[in-house]
Amino acid sequence: MRELLVIGGPNGAGKTTAAKVLLPRFTGIVEFVNADEIAKGLSPFNPDGAALVAGRVMLERMEHLIGAGASFAFETTCAGRGHAALIRRCQSLGYRFTLLFLWLRSPELAMARVAQRVGEGGHDIPPDVIRRRHGAGWRNLLDLYWPMAEDGAILDAEVSPARFIIEKRAGAVTLHDSELWRRVQEQTP
């Protein structure tokens, strides 16, 4: 079966790091389409300057993989709703959609994580963008992306290793940490 795996979460949650660990170890997916990594490949010393082109290349690559019937994964903050149409199309073509969302409790924590990443040579995201994406990503996760997923998990990315908060398998939901899930829902913007 063809697989579409989406790794979601706010900036700084560890999406790329999680993909590099999870994909080779737990899936047969070898195609991870990541605009940030594409931008680094296009312009190693100025990836921010290549971001728009990288976004187009990412979309073109995903279209190519869909056309070839290949399984693939990508990451997103879930702040936009644009990936929903692509996911629905993949599902109509027989892809199984799995969503892993890495949760961080606040935009401030996301900002601190991004600042740490920048200190280690990674890419920066302006604080106002992090704040906007944090709220929008969570709303879109609950209202749009989570209901679409056949399988998925929302994980607490504040601890290492990340721990399951809630999980979905073949549509059946299992709550792993009811107290944390209650707090997560209370903080929803």
Short mmCIF file of N, CA and C in Angstrom, two decimals:
data_model
loop_
_atom_site.label_atom_id
_atom_site.label_comp_id
_atom_site.label_asym_id
_atom_site.label_seq_id
_atom_site.Cartn_x
_atom_site.Cartn_y
_atom_site.Cartn_z
N MET A 1 0.83 -1.18 0.00
CA MET A 1 0.00 0.00 0.00
C MET A 1 0.88 1.25 0.00
N ARG A 2 0.46 2.24 -0.76
CA ARG A 2 1.18 3.51 -0.79
C ARG A 2 0.91 4.29 0.49
N GLU A 3 1.95 4.91 1.00
CA GLU A 3 1.86 5.63 2.27
C GLU A 3 2.17 7.11 2.07
N LEU A 4 1.40 7.94 2.75
CA LEU A 4 1.69 9.36 2.87
C LEU A 4 1.81 9.65 4.35
N LEU A 5 3.00 10.02 4.78
CA LEU A 5 3.25 10.34 6.18
C LEU A 5 3.54 11.83 6.28
N VAL A 6 2.76 12.51 7.11
CA VAL A 6 2.98 13.93 7.35
C VAL A 6 3.43 14.09 8.79
N ILE A 7 4.55 14.79 8.95
CA ILE A 7 5.06 15.11 10.28
C ILE A 7 4.79 16.58 10.51
N GLY A 8 3.88 16.85 11.44
CA GLY A 8 3.47 18.22 11.71
C GLY A 8 3.94 18.69 13.07
N GLY A 9 3.88 20.00 13.24
CA GLY A 9 4.24 20.59 14.53
C GLY A 9 4.73 22.00 14.34
N PRO A 10 4.76 22.75 15.42
CA PRO A 10 5.24 24.13 15.32
C PRO A 10 6.72 24.19 14.99
N ASN A 11 7.16 25.36 14.57
CA ASN A 11 8.58 25.57 14.34
C ASN A 11 9.32 25.23 15.63
N GLY A 12 10.44 24.52 15.49
CA GLY A 12 11.25 24.17 16.65
C GLY A 12 10.83 22.90 17.37
N ALA A 13 9.78 22.24 16.88
CA ALA A 13 9.30 21.03 17.57
C ALA A 13 10.18 19.82 17.31
N GLY A 14 10.98 19.86 16.25
CA GLY A 14 11.86 18.73 15.94
C GLY A 14 11.36 17.85 14.82
N LYS A 15 10.60 18.42 13.89
CA LYS A 15 10.02 17.63 12.80
C LYS A 15 11.09 16.97 11.92
N THR A 16 12.08 17.74 11.50
CA THR A 16 13.12 17.19 10.62
C THR A 16 13.93 16.13 11.36
N THR A 17 14.28 16.42 12.60
CA THR A 17 15.03 15.45 13.41
C THR A 17 14.23 14.16 13.57
N ALA A 18 12.93 14.29 13.86
CA ALA A 18 12.08 13.11 14.01
C ALA A 18 12.03 12.31 12.71
N ALA A 19 11.91 13.01 11.59
CA ALA A 19 11.84 12.31 10.29
C ALA A 19 13.12 11.52 10.04
N LYS A 20 14.25 12.12 10.35
CA LYS A 20 15.53 11.44 10.10
C LYS A 20 15.70 10.19 10.97
N VAL A 21 15.05 10.17 12.12
CA VAL A 21 15.12 9.00 13.00
C VAL A 21 14.03 7.99 12.65
N LEU A 22 12.80 8.47 12.49
CA LEU A 22 11.65 7.57 12.33
C LEU A 22 11.57 6.91 10.96
N LEU A 23 11.79 7.68 9.91
CA LEU A 23 11.57 7.13 8.57
C LEU A 23 12.44 5.91 8.28
N PRO A 24 13.75 5.98 8.45
CA PRO A 24 14.54 4.78 8.12
C PRO A 24 14.34 3.63 9.11
N ARG A 25 13.98 3.96 10.32
CA ARG A 25 13.91 2.92 11.36
C ARG A 25 12.56 2.22 11.43
N PHE A 26 11.47 2.97 11.16
CA PHE A 26 10.14 2.42 11.40
C PHE A 26 9.24 2.37 10.17
N THR A 27 9.70 2.88 9.04
CA THR A 27 8.86 2.86 7.84
C THR A 27 9.68 2.38 6.66
N GLY A 28 9.00 2.10 5.59
CA GLY A 28 9.68 1.78 4.34
C GLY A 28 9.78 3.00 3.44
N ILE A 29 9.45 4.16 3.98
CA ILE A 29 9.45 5.40 3.18
C ILE A 29 10.88 5.91 3.03
N VAL A 30 11.29 6.11 1.79
CA VAL A 30 12.64 6.62 1.53
C VAL A 30 12.62 8.04 0.98
N GLU A 31 11.44 8.55 0.67
CA GLU A 31 11.32 9.91 0.12
C GLU A 31 10.79 10.85 1.20
N PHE A 32 11.65 11.73 1.70
CA PHE A 32 11.24 12.76 2.65
C PHE A 32 11.42 14.10 1.95
N VAL A 33 10.32 14.75 1.65
CA VAL A 33 10.34 16.00 0.89
C VAL A 33 10.26 17.16 1.88
N ASN A 34 11.32 17.96 1.93
CA ASN A 34 11.45 18.99 2.96
C ASN A 34 11.97 20.27 2.32
N ALA A 35 11.14 21.31 2.34
CA ALA A 35 11.52 22.58 1.70
C ALA A 35 12.78 23.18 2.32
N ASP A 36 12.95 23.05 3.63
CA ASP A 36 14.15 23.61 4.27
C ASP A 36 15.42 22.92 3.78
N GLU A 37 15.35 21.59 3.65
CA GLU A 37 16.51 20.85 3.16
C GLU A 37 16.77 21.16 1.69
N ILE A 38 15.71 21.33 0.91
CA ILE A 38 15.87 21.69 -0.50
C ILE A 38 16.53 23.06 -0.60
N ALA A 39 16.10 24.02 0.23
CA ALA A 39 16.69 25.36 0.21
C ALA A 39 18.17 25.31 0.55
N LYS A 40 18.55 24.47 1.51
CA LYS A 40 19.97 24.33 1.85
C LYS A 40 20.76 23.78 0.67
N GLY A 41 20.15 22.86 -0.07
CA GLY A 41 20.82 22.30 -1.25
C GLY A 41 20.96 23.31 -2.37
N LEU A 42 19.96 24.18 -2.52
CA LEU A 42 20.00 25.20 -3.58
C LEU A 42 20.98 26.31 -3.25
N SER A 43 21.03 26.69 -1.97
CA SER A 43 21.88 27.81 -1.58
C SER A 43 22.39 27.58 -0.15
N PRO A 44 23.45 26.81 0.00
CA PRO A 44 23.93 26.44 1.33
C PRO A 44 24.26 27.62 2.24
N PHE A 45 24.70 28.75 1.66
CA PHE A 45 25.08 29.89 2.48
C PHE A 45 23.96 30.92 2.64
N ASN A 46 22.86 30.74 1.90
CA ASN A 46 21.71 31.64 2.01
C ASN A 46 20.42 30.87 1.74
N PRO A 47 20.11 29.87 2.58
CA PRO A 47 18.90 29.09 2.32
C PRO A 47 17.62 29.91 2.39
N ASP A 48 17.59 30.96 3.23
CA ASP A 48 16.39 31.80 3.29
C ASP A 48 16.11 32.46 1.95
N GLY A 49 17.17 32.80 1.23
CA GLY A 49 17.01 33.41 -0.09
C GLY A 49 16.48 32.45 -1.13
N ALA A 50 16.57 31.17 -0.87
CA ALA A 50 16.09 30.15 -1.81
C ALA A 50 14.76 29.54 -1.36
N ALA A 51 14.14 30.10 -0.33
CA ALA A 51 12.94 29.49 0.26
C ALA A 51 11.78 29.38 -0.73
N LEU A 52 11.52 30.43 -1.51
CA LEU A 52 10.40 30.38 -2.45
C LEU A 52 10.62 29.33 -3.52
N VAL A 53 11.81 29.31 -4.09
CA VAL A 53 12.13 28.31 -5.10
C VAL A 53 12.04 26.91 -4.49
N ALA A 54 12.54 26.75 -3.27
CA ALA A 54 12.51 25.45 -2.60
C ALA A 54 11.07 24.99 -2.39
N GLY A 55 10.18 25.91 -2.05
CA GLY A 55 8.77 25.55 -1.89
C GLY A 55 8.17 25.02 -3.18
N ARG A 56 8.51 25.66 -4.30
CA ARG A 56 8.03 25.17 -5.60
C ARG A 56 8.62 23.81 -5.93
N VAL A 57 9.91 23.64 -5.67
CA VAL A 57 10.56 22.36 -5.94
C VAL A 57 9.91 21.26 -5.09
N MET A 58 9.60 21.58 -3.84
CA MET A 58 8.94 20.61 -2.95
C MET A 58 7.61 20.15 -3.55
N LEU A 59 6.80 21.11 -3.97
CA LEU A 59 5.50 20.76 -4.55
C LEU A 59 5.66 19.95 -5.83
N GLU A 60 6.62 20.34 -6.67
CA GLU A 60 6.87 19.58 -7.90
C GLU A 60 7.31 18.16 -7.58
N ARG A 61 8.16 18.01 -6.59
CA ARG A 61 8.64 16.68 -6.21
C ARG A 61 7.48 15.81 -5.70
N MET A 62 6.62 16.40 -4.88
CA MET A 62 5.48 15.64 -4.37
C MET A 62 4.57 15.21 -5.52
N GLU A 63 4.34 16.10 -6.48
CA GLU A 63 3.51 15.75 -7.64
C GLU A 63 4.15 14.61 -8.42
N HIS A 64 5.46 14.66 -8.59
CA HIS A 64 6.17 13.59 -9.28
C HIS A 64 5.99 12.25 -8.54
N LEU A 65 6.15 12.27 -7.23
CA LEU A 65 6.02 11.04 -6.44
C LEU A 65 4.60 10.49 -6.50
N ILE A 66 3.61 11.37 -6.45
CA ILE A 66 2.22 10.93 -6.57
C ILE A 66 2.00 10.29 -7.94
N GLY A 67 2.49 10.94 -8.98
CA GLY A 67 2.36 10.40 -10.33
C GLY A 67 3.01 9.04 -10.48
N ALA A 68 4.10 8.83 -9.76
CA ALA A 68 4.81 7.55 -9.81
C ALA A 68 4.22 6.51 -8.85
N GLY A 69 3.26 6.95 -8.04
CA GLY A 69 2.66 6.03 -7.06
C GLY A 69 3.60 5.66 -5.93
N ALA A 70 4.55 6.53 -5.63
CA ALA A 70 5.55 6.25 -4.60
C ALA A 70 5.07 6.73 -3.23
N SER A 71 5.44 6.02 -2.20
CA SER A 71 5.20 6.47 -0.83
C SER A 71 6.16 7.60 -0.52
N PHE A 72 5.70 8.56 0.30
CA PHE A 72 6.58 9.68 0.66
C PHE A 72 6.10 10.32 1.95
N ALA A 73 6.96 11.17 2.49
CA ALA A 73 6.66 11.92 3.71
C ALA A 73 7.06 13.36 3.49
N PHE A 74 6.39 14.25 4.21
CA PHE A 74 6.80 15.65 4.24
C PHE A 74 6.45 16.23 5.60
N GLU A 75 7.02 17.38 5.88
CA GLU A 75 6.74 18.04 7.15
C GLU A 75 6.04 19.36 6.91
N THR A 76 5.28 19.78 7.92
CA THR A 76 4.53 21.03 7.84
C THR A 76 4.22 21.52 9.25
N THR A 77 4.02 22.82 9.38
CA THR A 77 3.55 23.36 10.65
C THR A 77 2.05 23.18 10.80
N CYS A 78 1.37 22.79 9.74
CA CYS A 78 -0.09 22.67 9.68
C CYS A 78 -0.77 24.03 9.77
N ALA A 79 -0.01 25.12 9.70
CA ALA A 79 -0.59 26.46 9.83
C ALA A 79 -1.43 26.84 8.62
N GLY A 80 -1.12 26.26 7.46
CA GLY A 80 -1.92 26.51 6.27
C GLY A 80 -2.85 25.34 6.00
N ARG A 81 -3.86 25.59 5.20
CA ARG A 81 -4.83 24.55 4.87
C ARG A 81 -4.56 23.93 3.50
N GLY A 82 -3.53 24.41 2.81
CA GLY A 82 -3.28 24.01 1.43
C GLY A 82 -2.93 22.55 1.23
N HIS A 83 -2.35 21.90 2.22
CA HIS A 83 -1.98 20.49 2.05
C HIS A 83 -3.20 19.57 2.07
N ALA A 84 -4.34 20.06 2.55
CA ALA A 84 -5.53 19.21 2.65
C ALA A 84 -5.96 18.67 1.29
N ALA A 85 -5.94 19.49 0.26
CA ALA A 85 -6.35 19.03 -1.07
C ALA A 85 -5.40 17.95 -1.58
N LEU A 86 -4.11 18.13 -1.36
CA LEU A 86 -3.13 17.12 -1.78
C LEU A 86 -3.36 15.81 -1.02
N ILE A 87 -3.62 15.90 0.26
CA ILE A 87 -3.86 14.70 1.07
C ILE A 87 -5.11 13.98 0.59
N ARG A 88 -6.18 14.74 0.36
CA ARG A 88 -7.43 14.11 -0.13
C ARG A 88 -7.19 13.43 -1.48
N ARG A 89 -6.45 14.08 -2.35
CA ARG A 89 -6.17 13.48 -3.66
C ARG A 89 -5.37 12.19 -3.49
N CYS A 90 -4.37 12.23 -2.61
CA CYS A 90 -3.59 11.02 -2.36
C CYS A 90 -4.50 9.90 -1.83
N GLN A 91 -5.39 10.24 -0.91
CA GLN A 91 -6.30 9.23 -0.37
C GLN A 91 -7.18 8.65 -1.48
N SER A 92 -7.63 9.50 -2.39
CA SER A 92 -8.48 9.01 -3.48
C SER A 92 -7.71 8.10 -4.43
N LEU A 93 -6.38 8.22 -4.42
CA LEU A 93 -5.52 7.38 -5.26
C LEU A 93 -5.03 6.14 -4.52
N GLY A 94 -5.53 5.93 -3.32
CA GLY A 94 -5.18 4.72 -2.58
C GLY A 94 -4.07 4.87 -1.56
N TYR A 95 -3.63 6.09 -1.30
CA TYR A 95 -2.61 6.31 -0.26
C TYR A 95 -3.25 6.20 1.12
N ARG A 96 -2.51 5.64 2.05
CA ARG A 96 -2.91 5.65 3.46
C ARG A 96 -2.22 6.84 4.11
N PHE A 97 -3.01 7.71 4.74
CA PHE A 97 -2.50 8.94 5.33
C PHE A 97 -2.28 8.77 6.83
N THR A 98 -1.03 8.93 7.23
CA THR A 98 -0.64 8.89 8.64
C THR A 98 -0.11 10.27 9.03
N LEU A 99 -0.55 10.76 10.17
CA LEU A 99 -0.14 12.07 10.66
C LEU A 99 0.51 11.93 12.03
N LEU A 100 1.73 12.43 12.14
CA LEU A 100 2.40 12.54 13.43
C LEU A 100 2.55 14.02 13.73
N PHE A 101 2.02 14.46 14.86
CA PHE A 101 2.10 15.87 15.24
C PHE A 101 2.90 15.99 16.52
N LEU A 102 3.94 16.81 16.48
CA LEU A 102 4.81 17.05 17.63
C LEU A 102 4.34 18.32 18.34
N TRP A 103 3.80 18.15 19.54
CA TRP A 103 3.18 19.25 20.27
C TRP A 103 4.18 19.95 21.18
N LEU A 104 4.12 21.28 21.16
CA LEU A 104 4.82 22.14 22.12
C LEU A 104 3.77 23.03 22.76
N ARG A 105 3.85 23.25 24.07
CA ARG A 105 2.78 23.93 24.80
C ARG A 105 2.60 25.40 24.47
N SER A 106 3.65 26.07 23.97
CA SER A 106 3.52 27.52 23.78
C SER A 106 4.40 28.02 22.64
N PRO A 107 4.00 29.16 22.05
CA PRO A 107 4.86 29.75 21.04
C PRO A 107 6.20 30.19 21.63
N GLU A 108 6.21 30.55 22.92
CA GLU A 108 7.46 30.96 23.56
C GLU A 108 8.47 29.81 23.59
N LEU A 109 7.99 28.62 23.89
CA LEU A 109 8.88 27.46 23.87
C LEU A 109 9.37 27.20 22.45
N ALA A 110 8.47 27.34 21.47
CA ALA A 110 8.88 27.16 20.07
C ALA A 110 9.96 28.19 19.70
N MET A 111 9.79 29.44 20.15
CA MET A 111 10.78 30.48 19.86
C MET A 111 12.13 30.14 20.50
N ALA A 112 12.09 29.65 21.73
CA ALA A 112 13.34 29.27 22.40
C ALA A 112 14.03 28.13 21.66
N ARG A 113 13.25 27.18 21.17
CA ARG A 113 13.83 26.06 20.42
C ARG A 113 14.45 26.54 19.11
N VAL A 114 13.76 27.45 18.43
CA VAL A 114 14.29 27.99 17.17
C VAL A 114 15.57 28.77 17.46
N ALA A 115 15.59 29.57 18.54
CA ALA A 115 16.80 30.32 18.90
C ALA A 115 17.96 29.37 19.16
N GLN A 116 17.69 28.25 19.82
CA GLN A 116 18.73 27.25 20.06
C GLN A 116 19.23 26.68 18.73
N ARG A 117 18.30 26.40 17.82
CA ARG A 117 18.67 25.86 16.50
C ARG A 117 19.55 26.86 15.75
N VAL A 118 19.20 28.14 15.80
CA VAL A 118 19.99 29.18 15.13
C VAL A 118 21.39 29.23 15.73
N GLY A 119 21.48 29.11 17.05
CA GLY A 119 22.78 29.09 17.71
C GLY A 119 23.65 27.92 17.29
N GLU A 120 23.00 26.87 16.81
CA GLU A 120 23.72 25.68 16.34
C GLU A 120 23.90 25.69 14.82
N GLY A 121 23.61 26.85 14.20
CA GLY A 121 23.81 26.98 12.76
C GLY A 121 22.59 26.71 11.91
N GLY A 122 21.43 26.50 12.53
CA GLY A 122 20.20 26.24 11.79
C GLY A 122 19.50 27.51 11.33
N HIS A 123 18.37 27.33 10.67
CA HIS A 123 17.66 28.47 10.09
C HIS A 123 16.73 29.13 11.12
N ASP A 124 16.54 30.42 10.93
CA ASP A 124 15.75 31.25 11.83
C ASP A 124 14.33 31.42 11.28
N ILE A 125 13.40 31.68 12.18
CA ILE A 125 12.03 32.03 11.84
C ILE A 125 11.69 33.23 12.73
N PRO A 126 11.14 34.31 12.17
CA PRO A 126 10.79 35.47 12.99
C PRO A 126 9.76 35.10 14.07
N PRO A 127 9.88 35.70 15.27
CA PRO A 127 8.97 35.38 16.37
C PRO A 127 7.49 35.56 16.03
N ASP A 128 7.13 36.61 15.28
CA ASP A 128 5.72 36.81 14.95
C ASP A 128 5.20 35.68 14.06
N VAL A 129 6.05 35.15 13.20
CA VAL A 129 5.66 34.03 12.34
C VAL A 129 5.49 32.76 13.18
N ILE A 130 6.40 32.53 14.12
CA ILE A 130 6.29 31.37 15.01
C ILE A 130 4.98 31.44 15.79
N ARG A 131 4.68 32.60 16.34
CA ARG A 131 3.46 32.78 17.14
C ARG A 131 2.21 32.49 16.29
N ARG A 132 2.16 33.07 15.09
CA ARG A 132 1.00 32.87 14.20
C ARG A 132 0.86 31.41 13.82
N ARG A 133 1.97 30.79 13.42
CA ARG A 133 1.92 29.39 12.98
C ARG A 133 1.56 28.45 14.13
N HIS A 134 2.01 28.76 15.34
CA HIS A 134 1.72 27.89 16.48
C HIS A 134 0.21 27.77 16.68
N GLY A 135 -0.48 28.89 16.73
CA GLY A 135 -1.93 28.86 16.93
C GLY A 135 -2.68 28.29 15.75
N ALA A 136 -2.34 28.75 14.55
CA ALA A 136 -3.03 28.28 13.35
C ALA A 136 -2.77 26.79 13.12
N GLY A 137 -1.56 26.35 13.39
CA GLY A 137 -1.23 24.94 13.20
C GLY A 137 -2.05 24.03 14.10
N TRP A 138 -2.21 24.44 15.34
CA TRP A 138 -2.98 23.62 16.27
C TRP A 138 -4.45 23.58 15.88
N ARG A 139 -5.02 24.74 15.51
CA ARG A 139 -6.42 24.77 15.09
C ARG A 139 -6.64 23.89 13.86
N ASN A 140 -5.76 24.03 12.86
CA ASN A 140 -5.91 23.23 11.64
C ASN A 140 -5.69 21.75 11.91
N LEU A 141 -4.79 21.43 12.83
CA LEU A 141 -4.60 20.03 13.20
C LEU A 141 -5.92 19.44 13.68
N LEU A 142 -6.54 20.08 14.65
CA LEU A 142 -7.75 19.52 15.25
C LEU A 142 -8.95 19.57 14.32
N ASP A 143 -9.08 20.66 13.56
CA ASP A 143 -10.27 20.84 12.72
C ASP A 143 -10.17 20.18 11.35
N LEU A 144 -8.96 20.02 10.83
CA LEU A 144 -8.80 19.58 9.45
C LEU A 144 -7.95 18.32 9.30
N TYR A 145 -6.69 18.39 9.70
CA TYR A 145 -5.76 17.31 9.39
C TYR A 145 -5.98 16.04 10.22
N TRP A 146 -6.20 16.16 11.52
CA TRP A 146 -6.40 14.98 12.37
C TRP A 146 -7.62 14.17 11.91
N PRO A 147 -8.77 14.80 11.63
CA PRO A 147 -9.92 14.01 11.16
C PRO A 147 -9.66 13.28 9.83
N MET A 148 -8.78 13.79 8.99
CA MET A 148 -8.50 13.17 7.70
C MET A 148 -7.62 11.92 7.83
N ALA A 149 -6.84 11.84 8.88
CA ALA A 149 -5.83 10.78 9.01
C ALA A 149 -6.46 9.45 9.39
N GLU A 150 -6.05 8.38 8.68
CA GLU A 150 -6.47 7.03 9.09
C GLU A 150 -5.70 6.60 10.33
N ASP A 151 -4.42 6.94 10.35
CA ASP A 151 -3.56 6.63 11.49
C ASP A 151 -2.85 7.91 11.91
N GLY A 152 -2.47 7.97 13.18
CA GLY A 152 -1.73 9.14 13.59
C GLY A 152 -1.45 9.15 15.07
N ALA A 153 -0.71 10.16 15.47
CA ALA A 153 -0.40 10.35 16.88
C ALA A 153 -0.08 11.81 17.11
N ILE A 154 -0.48 12.28 18.27
CA ILE A 154 -0.05 13.59 18.75
C ILE A 154 0.90 13.27 19.90
N LEU A 155 2.12 13.78 19.76
CA LEU A 155 3.18 13.44 20.71
C LEU A 155 3.65 14.68 21.46
N ASP A 156 3.99 14.50 22.72
CA ASP A 156 4.57 15.56 23.53
C ASP A 156 6.04 15.68 23.16
N ALA A 157 6.38 16.73 22.43
CA ALA A 157 7.76 16.92 21.96
C ALA A 157 8.61 17.71 22.94
N GLU A 158 8.06 17.98 24.13
CA GLU A 158 8.84 18.70 25.14
C GLU A 158 9.74 17.77 25.92
N VAL A 159 9.53 16.47 25.78
CA VAL A 159 10.36 15.48 26.46
C VAL A 159 11.08 14.63 25.42
N SER A 160 12.17 14.02 25.83
CA SER A 160 12.92 13.17 24.91
C SER A 160 13.14 11.81 25.57
N PRO A 161 12.69 10.75 24.94
CA PRO A 161 12.00 10.73 23.66
C PRO A 161 10.57 11.25 23.81
N ALA A 162 10.02 11.74 22.69
CA ALA A 162 8.65 12.24 22.69
C ALA A 162 7.71 11.13 23.16
N ARG A 163 6.66 11.52 23.88
CA ARG A 163 5.72 10.50 24.37
C ARG A 163 4.34 10.71 23.76
N PHE A 164 3.64 9.62 23.60
CA PHE A 164 2.31 9.65 23.02
C PHE A 164 1.34 10.35 23.96
N ILE A 165 0.54 11.25 23.39
CA ILE A 165 -0.58 11.85 24.12
C ILE A 165 -1.86 11.14 23.69
N ILE A 166 -2.04 11.05 22.38
CA ILE A 166 -3.21 10.40 21.80
C ILE A 166 -2.78 9.74 20.50
N GLU A 167 -3.42 8.63 20.18
CA GLU A 167 -3.03 7.86 19.00
C GLU A 167 -4.29 7.41 18.27
N LYS A 168 -4.17 7.29 16.95
CA LYS A 168 -5.27 6.80 16.12
C LYS A 168 -4.72 5.70 15.22
N ARG A 169 -5.41 4.55 15.22
CA ARG A 169 -5.04 3.44 14.32
C ARG A 169 -6.32 2.96 13.66
N ALA A 170 -6.31 3.02 12.32
CA ALA A 170 -7.49 2.63 11.54
C ALA A 170 -8.74 3.35 12.05
N GLY A 171 -8.57 4.61 12.45
CA GLY A 171 -9.68 5.42 12.91
C GLY A 171 -10.02 5.28 14.38
N ALA A 172 -9.54 4.24 15.06
CA ALA A 172 -9.82 4.03 16.48
C ALA A 172 -8.83 4.82 17.32
N VAL A 173 -9.34 5.60 18.26
CA VAL A 173 -8.51 6.52 19.05
C VAL A 173 -8.20 5.91 20.41
N THR A 174 -6.93 6.03 20.81
CA THR A 174 -6.47 5.60 22.13
C THR A 174 -5.84 6.80 22.82
N LEU A 175 -6.33 7.11 24.00
CA LEU A 175 -5.78 8.21 24.79
C LEU A 175 -4.71 7.64 25.71
N HIS A 176 -3.48 8.13 25.58
CA HIS A 176 -2.36 7.62 26.38
C HIS A 176 -2.12 8.43 27.65
N ASP A 177 -2.45 9.72 27.62
CA ASP A 177 -2.22 10.58 28.78
C ASP A 177 -3.39 11.56 28.88
N SER A 178 -4.42 11.15 29.61
CA SER A 178 -5.65 11.95 29.67
C SER A 178 -5.43 13.31 30.33
N GLU A 179 -4.58 13.37 31.35
CA GLU A 179 -4.31 14.65 32.02
C GLU A 179 -3.62 15.62 31.07
N LEU A 180 -2.61 15.14 30.35
CA LEU A 180 -1.92 16.01 29.40
C LEU A 180 -2.87 16.40 28.26
N TRP A 181 -3.68 15.47 27.79
CA TRP A 181 -4.64 15.79 26.73
C TRP A 181 -5.60 16.88 27.18
N ARG A 182 -6.05 16.83 28.44
CA ARG A 182 -6.93 17.87 28.98
C ARG A 182 -6.21 19.23 28.95
N ARG A 183 -4.96 19.25 29.40
CA ARG A 183 -4.19 20.50 29.40
C ARG A 183 -3.95 21.00 27.99
N VAL A 184 -3.66 20.08 27.07
CA VAL A 184 -3.44 20.44 25.66
C VAL A 184 -4.69 21.13 25.11
N GLN A 185 -5.85 20.56 25.37
CA GLN A 185 -7.09 21.14 24.86
C GLN A 185 -7.40 22.48 25.50
N GLU A 186 -7.05 22.65 26.77
CA GLU A 186 -7.28 23.93 27.46
C GLU A 186 -6.42 25.04 26.88
N GLN A 187 -5.23 24.72 26.41
CA GLN A 187 -4.32 25.74 25.87
C GLN A 187 -4.61 26.08 24.42
N THR A 188 -5.54 25.35 23.80
CA THR A 188 -5.82 25.57 22.39
C THR A 188 -6.31 27.00 22.18
N PRO A 189 -5.68 27.72 21.24
CA PRO A 189 -6.09 29.12 21.00
C PRO A 189 -7.47 29.22 20.39
#
